[in-house]
Amino acid sequence: MKGVERKKLAGTIQNDILKEFMVRNTYIYPPDPSMRIIGDIFAYTAKNMPKFNSISISGYHMQEAGADAVLEMAFTIADGVQYCQTGLDAGLKIDQFAPRLSFFWGISMNFYMEFMVRNTYIYPPDPSMRIIGDIFAYTAKNMPKFNSISISGYHMQEAGADAVLEMAFTIADGVQYCQTGLDAGLKIDQFAPRLSFFWGISMNFYMEIAKMRAARRLWATLLKERFQPQNPRSMMLRTHSQTSGWSLTEQEIAKMRAARRLWATLLKERFQPQNPRSMMLRTHSQTSGWSLTEQDPYNNIIRTTIEAMASVFGGTQSLHTNSFDEALGLPTPFSARIARNTQIVIQEESGICKVADPWGGSYMMESLTDELYAKARKVGFFKFIFFFYYLI
């Protein structure tokens, strides 16, 4: 990146690191030389990372940049090197503290999502699942805190799935990934605690809350019945959420609650994990752009806030809030700051993060959660997954 103004690079880091929905990384193509090109062109690869060597990242925060994959790795390693230097500056020897340094990373590598929704898979199902099994085996042995896969329902919602379908297909994907880990010679408790999920959160406030609650219940039930995990963490459904909004139906809030229940149920029935944590459904949620309009885009700030609150009430562990101008183009520094501060205000000023499952016991919410849980189990999603799996 020699010759590139730092100010321009800063804008690139702020807005362009997270390229989850752009396919150049997926296809392992080299990036286009234009940093600001529109579409699916701009994306970095490991081959290009040395170009960042001469650029200081002091003052940048990964949570603000929304970093993913290669840049997350590169910048996290850079942070680790800086911490090592801090220890040396404090008069310590490197061997006194370096062995205790810990890194937390994760990758997506979600073949079923690529096949069913994005159509960007590279290899056929069998080789793809073998790669995932190899990743599970390697990370379980050498990187026990590595998030080995992100099981996404967000893309299904963006493609038109309602809360029941999003939850059912995503939980089904998770169960099949568990079987892949077992086929790779692992025990369920060796990898299930590091599985994570990714939900889309729409404007349907109550439905989204119920979805997350039901998903936890389903995940824990399935893992307990099918895999008998010994570690309770294997049954935990960890989530990341991204605000959505393409659908304004009332089914969205209960989705995350029902998904947890469905995931636990399926894993318990199919794999009989001994560790309860193997049945926990961990998710990431992201606000979507479907609800963001070009007309009067400042209203999108309100929409994103509502979706973010639904995600928090649903119990997400991680949250992505979209910028209000996403319908117009790449975020500006102003819109990115608003999106970031939306989370900060909710977390620090509203107090809703101080209570776990505040909707528990509500007749309306419990009924909605039960309804989503029951519908997801009746979808027949395993036939759907296996049909496409063996069809290829």
XYZ file of C-alpha atoms in Angstrom:
392
model
C 0.000 0.000 0.000
C 2.958 2.289 -0.488
C 1.974 5.684 -1.768
C -1.534 5.434 -0.341
C -2.525 8.316 1.907
C -3.153 7.194 5.465
C -6.448 9.094 5.557
C -7.715 7.134 2.560
C -6.507 3.876 4.047
C -8.273 4.708 7.289
C -11.542 4.984 5.423
C -10.852 1.667 3.773
C -10.114 -0.022 7.087
C -13.217 1.477 8.667
C -15.616 0.552 5.909
C -14.187 -2.225 3.809
C -12.564 -4.795 6.057
C -15.757 -6.745 6.669
C -16.460 -8.367 3.305
C -18.704 -11.222 4.414
C -21.019 -10.759 1.462
C -18.382 -10.258 -1.229
C -17.242 -13.299 -3.083
C -13.636 -12.574 -4.035
C -12.353 -14.041 -0.776
C -14.659 -17.011 -1.238
C -13.286 -17.763 -4.665
C -9.721 -17.026 -3.512
C -9.262 -14.437 -6.262
C -6.689 -11.650 -5.881
C -8.175 -8.257 -5.007
C -8.819 -5.584 -7.562
C -6.194 -2.793 -7.445
C -8.917 -0.202 -6.910
C -9.574 0.128 -3.186
C -12.979 1.727 -3.525
C -14.455 -0.276 -6.375
C -18.144 -1.085 -6.053
C -19.403 -4.644 -5.882
C -17.692 -7.899 -5.043
C -14.192 -6.935 -6.105
C -12.514 -5.395 -3.069
C -11.196 -8.026 -0.699
C -7.815 -8.868 0.784
C -5.989 -12.179 0.802
C -3.085 -13.474 2.872
C -0.830 -12.882 -0.117
C -1.479 -9.146 0.111
C -1.073 -8.743 3.861
C 2.671 -7.858 3.746
C 1.637 -4.609 2.073
C 0.323 -3.506 5.466
C 3.659 -4.022 7.213
C 4.693 -0.383 7.039
C 1.346 0.948 8.266
C 0.802 1.566 11.948
C -2.567 0.404 13.277
C -2.233 2.378 16.487
C -5.534 4.027 17.304
C -7.709 1.576 15.381
C -10.021 -0.831 17.176
C -11.072 -4.085 15.602
C -14.593 -3.844 16.992
C -15.032 -0.506 15.245
C -13.500 -1.650 11.987
C -15.620 -4.781 11.847
C -12.627 -6.839 10.820
C -12.976 -10.382 9.614
C -10.826 -13.321 8.535
C -7.360 -12.327 7.264
C -7.279 -8.771 8.583
C -8.586 -9.912 11.946
C -5.707 -12.366 12.098
C -3.082 -9.867 10.941
C -4.153 -7.078 13.266
C -4.606 -9.420 16.228
C -1.088 -10.776 15.717
C 0.136 -7.180 15.516
C -1.577 -6.494 18.842
C 0.147 -9.545 20.320
C 3.546 -8.344 19.157
C 2.872 -4.964 20.738
C 1.889 -6.626 24.015
C 5.159 -8.568 23.911
C 7.048 -5.316 23.500
C 5.119 -3.865 26.437
C 6.254 -6.786 28.569
C 9.862 -6.306 27.519
C 9.609 -2.593 28.276
C 8.424 -3.524 31.758
C 11.663 -5.413 32.340
C 10.340 -8.931 31.811
C 11.903 -11.649 29.708
C 9.855 -12.909 26.788
C 9.685 -16.446 28.226
C 8.141 -15.117 31.432
C 4.860 -14.132 29.805
C 4.681 -15.168 26.130
C 3.625 -18.773 26.892
C 0.539 -17.407 28.671
C -0.683 -15.186 25.834
C -4.070 -16.251 24.479
C -5.681 -15.432 21.108
C -9.332 -15.678 20.174
C -10.229 -16.116 16.501
C -12.851 -17.644 14.311
C -13.774 -18.390 10.711
C -17.016 -18.895 8.817
C -16.374 -21.831 6.439
C -20.121 -22.527 6.304
C -20.587 -24.773 3.277
C -24.335 -25.270 3.651
C -24.941 -21.529 3.692
C -22.798 -21.072 0.598
C -24.643 -23.840 -1.216
C -28.221 -23.052 -0.197
C -28.175 -19.262 -0.346
C -25.112 -17.604 -1.811
C -24.204 -20.175 -4.489
C -20.519 -19.437 -3.955
C -19.270 -22.858 -2.904
C -16.106 -24.093 -4.619
C -15.904 -27.825 -3.946
C -18.592 -30.544 -3.967
C -20.269 -31.461 -0.664
C -18.073 -34.398 0.351
C -14.717 -32.582 -0.023
C -16.195 -29.447 1.552
C -17.410 -31.314 4.612
C -14.089 -33.156 4.852
C -12.324 -29.796 5.010
C -14.657 -28.703 7.799
C -13.975 -31.936 9.671
C -10.241 -31.335 9.310
C -10.669 -27.803 10.666
C -12.597 -29.130 13.663
C -9.913 -31.735 14.357
C -6.978 -29.354 14.003
C -8.467 -26.522 16.050
C -9.701 -28.868 18.780
C -6.159 -30.165 19.218
C -4.065 -27.062 18.619
C -6.397 -24.045 19.043
C -9.018 -24.940 21.679
C -10.351 -21.370 21.907
C -10.730 -20.961 18.150
C -14.290 -20.497 16.858
C -14.145 -23.205 14.221
C -17.280 -22.294 12.253
C -20.032 -19.686 12.048
C -23.363 -21.336 11.201
C -25.380 -18.657 9.448
C -29.125 -18.122 9.294
C -28.733 -14.455 8.392
C -28.247 -15.135 4.699
C -31.338 -17.342 4.637
C -33.409 -14.539 6.090
C -32.011 -12.119 3.542
C -32.976 -14.630 0.839
C -36.584 -14.647 2.060
C -36.812 -17.273 4.818
C -39.193 -16.538 7.678
C -38.218 -17.058 11.312
C -39.176 -20.741 11.342
C -37.243 -21.622 8.193
C -34.213 -19.593 9.220
C -34.072 -21.285 12.585
C -34.878 -24.793 11.331
C -32.368 -24.852 8.481
C -29.642 -23.228 10.567
C -30.078 -25.661 13.452
C -30.136 -28.519 10.929
C -26.852 -27.267 9.505
C -25.402 -27.234 13.010
C -26.470 -30.812 13.713
C -24.900 -31.995 10.475
C -21.672 -30.171 11.321
C -21.672 -32.005 14.647
C -21.947 -35.288 12.782
C -19.065 -34.165 10.567
C -16.942 -33.637 13.668
C -17.797 -37.102 14.950
C -16.975 -38.589 11.548
C -13.570 -36.898 11.815
C -12.879 -38.949 14.944
C -13.681 -36.276 17.525
C -15.870 -36.435 20.592
C -18.734 -33.960 20.718
C -17.250 -32.054 23.662
C -13.997 -31.469 21.799
C -15.549 -29.038 19.316
C -19.215 -28.297 20.066
C -18.466 -25.584 22.673
C -16.722 -23.516 19.971
C -19.553 -23.623 17.421
C -21.281 -20.294 16.910
C -24.419 -19.122 15.110
C -25.306 -16.006 13.140
C -28.879 -14.637 13.048
C -30.512 -11.897 11.053
C -32.693 -9.598 13.165
C -35.640 -7.891 11.513
C -38.115 -5.211 12.565
C -40.531 -7.817 13.941
C -39.522 -7.151 17.531
C -41.277 -9.853 19.544
C -40.791 -12.574 16.947
C -37.016 -12.014 16.898
C -36.766 -12.290 20.668
C -38.782 -15.506 20.668
C -36.698 -16.895 17.808
C -33.478 -16.583 19.767
C -35.031 -18.084 22.889
C -36.515 -21.023 20.977
C -33.246 -21.620 19.132
C -31.361 -22.020 22.405
C -33.909 -24.502 23.673
C -33.930 -26.470 20.436
C -30.152 -26.602 20.140
C -29.666 -27.776 23.718
C -32.405 -30.375 23.390
C -31.082 -31.831 20.151
C -27.487 -32.007 21.345
C -28.497 -33.657 24.588
C -30.705 -36.227 22.869
C -28.428 -37.034 19.942
C -24.875 -36.592 21.212
C -25.010 -36.817 25.045
C -22.337 -34.184 25.733
C -20.682 -34.218 29.147
C -19.680 -30.573 29.064
C -22.622 -28.168 29.586
C -20.930 -25.635 27.309
C -21.437 -27.973 24.362
C -25.167 -27.261 24.531
C -24.820 -23.495 24.689
C -26.011 -21.653 21.607
C -23.640 -18.726 21.116
C -24.896 -16.110 18.719
C -23.882 -13.115 16.699
C -26.754 -10.983 15.414
C -27.012 -8.516 12.567
C -29.955 -6.186 12.228
C -32.232 -7.042 9.352
C -35.689 -5.924 8.382
C -36.741 -7.353 5.043
C -39.674 -9.033 6.758
C -42.114 -7.202 9.004
C -43.966 -10.356 10.046
C -44.442 -11.112 13.718
C -42.457 -14.337 13.454
C -39.038 -12.743 13.735
C -38.666 -12.064 17.456
C -39.250 -15.633 18.628
C -36.821 -17.074 16.095
C -33.681 -16.892 18.208
C -35.366 -18.376 21.266
C -36.876 -21.202 19.248
C -33.596 -21.858 17.429
C -31.795 -22.505 20.705
C -34.452 -24.957 21.780
C -34.474 -26.698 18.385
C -30.677 -26.975 18.258
C -30.481 -28.523 21.709
C -33.312 -30.936 20.911
C -31.782 -32.172 17.664
C -28.306 -32.641 19.094
C -29.669 -34.493 22.092
C -31.807 -36.792 19.935
C -29.247 -37.491 17.237
C -25.804 -37.385 18.822
C -26.345 -37.853 22.586
C -23.574 -35.483 23.727
C -22.348 -35.982 27.265
C -21.319 -32.382 27.764
C -24.361 -30.091 28.101
C -22.356 -27.282 26.539
C -22.309 -29.189 23.263
C -26.006 -28.424 22.955
C -25.643 -24.708 23.555
C -26.407 -22.635 20.469
C -24.004 -19.693 20.211
C -25.006 -17.058 17.693
C -23.928 -13.841 16.058
C -26.641 -11.470 14.792
C -26.343 -8.772 12.153
C -28.721 -6.035 11.137
C -29.634 -6.334 7.473
C -30.097 -3.813 4.726
C -33.513 -4.973 3.593
C -35.255 -2.603 5.946
C -33.009 0.337 5.094
C -34.542 2.670 2.535
C -32.983 5.245 0.255
C -35.847 7.629 0.945
C -35.324 9.604 4.156
C -32.395 7.373 5.195
C -32.153 8.903 8.665
C -35.215 6.842 9.593
C -32.958 3.822 9.182
C -31.228 4.807 12.433
C -34.505 4.133 14.250
C -35.042 0.842 12.433
C -31.544 -0.390 13.252
C -31.978 0.558 16.918
C -35.219 -1.430 17.188
C -33.621 -4.445 15.536
C -30.567 -4.188 17.782
C -32.737 -4.091 20.910
C -34.634 -7.183 19.759
C -31.303 -8.952 19.338
C -30.168 -7.976 22.844
C -33.478 -9.053 24.379
C -33.097 -12.330 22.501
C -29.756 -12.935 24.214
C -27.181 -12.505 21.467
C -23.503 -12.683 22.411
C -22.366 -10.491 19.517
C -24.051 -7.799 17.438
C -23.508 -6.036 14.111
C -25.521 -2.858 13.489
C -25.730 -1.618 9.913
C -25.131 2.007 8.983
C -28.182 4.066 8.070
C -26.837 4.871 4.599
C -26.236 1.269 3.559
C -29.045 1.511 1.008
C -27.119 4.333 -0.674
C -23.572 2.953 -0.699
C -20.572 2.332 1.518
C -20.852 3.854 4.996
C -19.415 7.273 5.689
C -17.385 7.955 8.851
C -20.473 9.681 10.281
C -22.870 6.798 9.603
C -20.339 4.229 10.845
C -19.993 6.186 14.082
C -23.775 6.263 14.545
C -23.981 2.493 13.980
C -21.238 1.875 16.530
C -22.712 4.286 19.069
C -26.124 2.639 18.762
C -24.650 -0.429 20.416
C -22.795 1.606 23.018
C -25.909 3.526 24.077
C -27.965 0.327 24.332
C -25.257 -1.393 26.356
C -24.162 1.441 28.620
C -27.225 3.653 29.047
C -30.377 1.546 28.725
C -29.626 -1.080 31.369
C -31.173 -3.903 29.327
C -27.891 -5.827 29.300
C -28.030 -6.199 33.079
C -30.899 -8.712 32.966
C -30.745 -12.188 31.430
C -33.862 -13.158 29.475
C -36.158 -10.394 30.798
C -39.022 -11.798 28.695
C -38.911 -15.161 30.462
C -42.298 -15.964 32.008
C -44.248 -13.648 29.737
C -47.312 -15.544 28.485
C -47.103 -13.909 25.071
C -43.374 -14.501 24.654
C -43.384 -18.040 26.006
C -46.327 -18.944 23.754
C -44.610 -17.450 20.735
C -41.392 -19.262 21.573
C -43.233 -22.575 21.948
C -44.988 -21.998 18.629
C -41.744 -21.340 16.768
C -40.063 -24.315 18.410
C -42.874 -26.657 17.388
C -43.051 -25.345 13.817
C -39.318 -25.631 13.304
C -39.379 -29.277 14.360
C -42.154 -30.008 11.859
C -40.450 -28.409 8.892
C -38.747 -31.654 7.898
C -35.512 -29.781 7.419
C -33.291 -32.859 7.677
C -34.895 -34.284 4.548
C -34.228 -30.942 2.914
C -30.579 -30.914 3.913
C -29.920 -34.536 2.997
C -31.806 -34.233 -0.291
C -29.559 -31.472 -1.528
C -26.466 -33.004 0.044
C -26.744 -36.267 -1.869
C -28.323 -34.712 -4.952
C -25.051 -33.034 -5.866
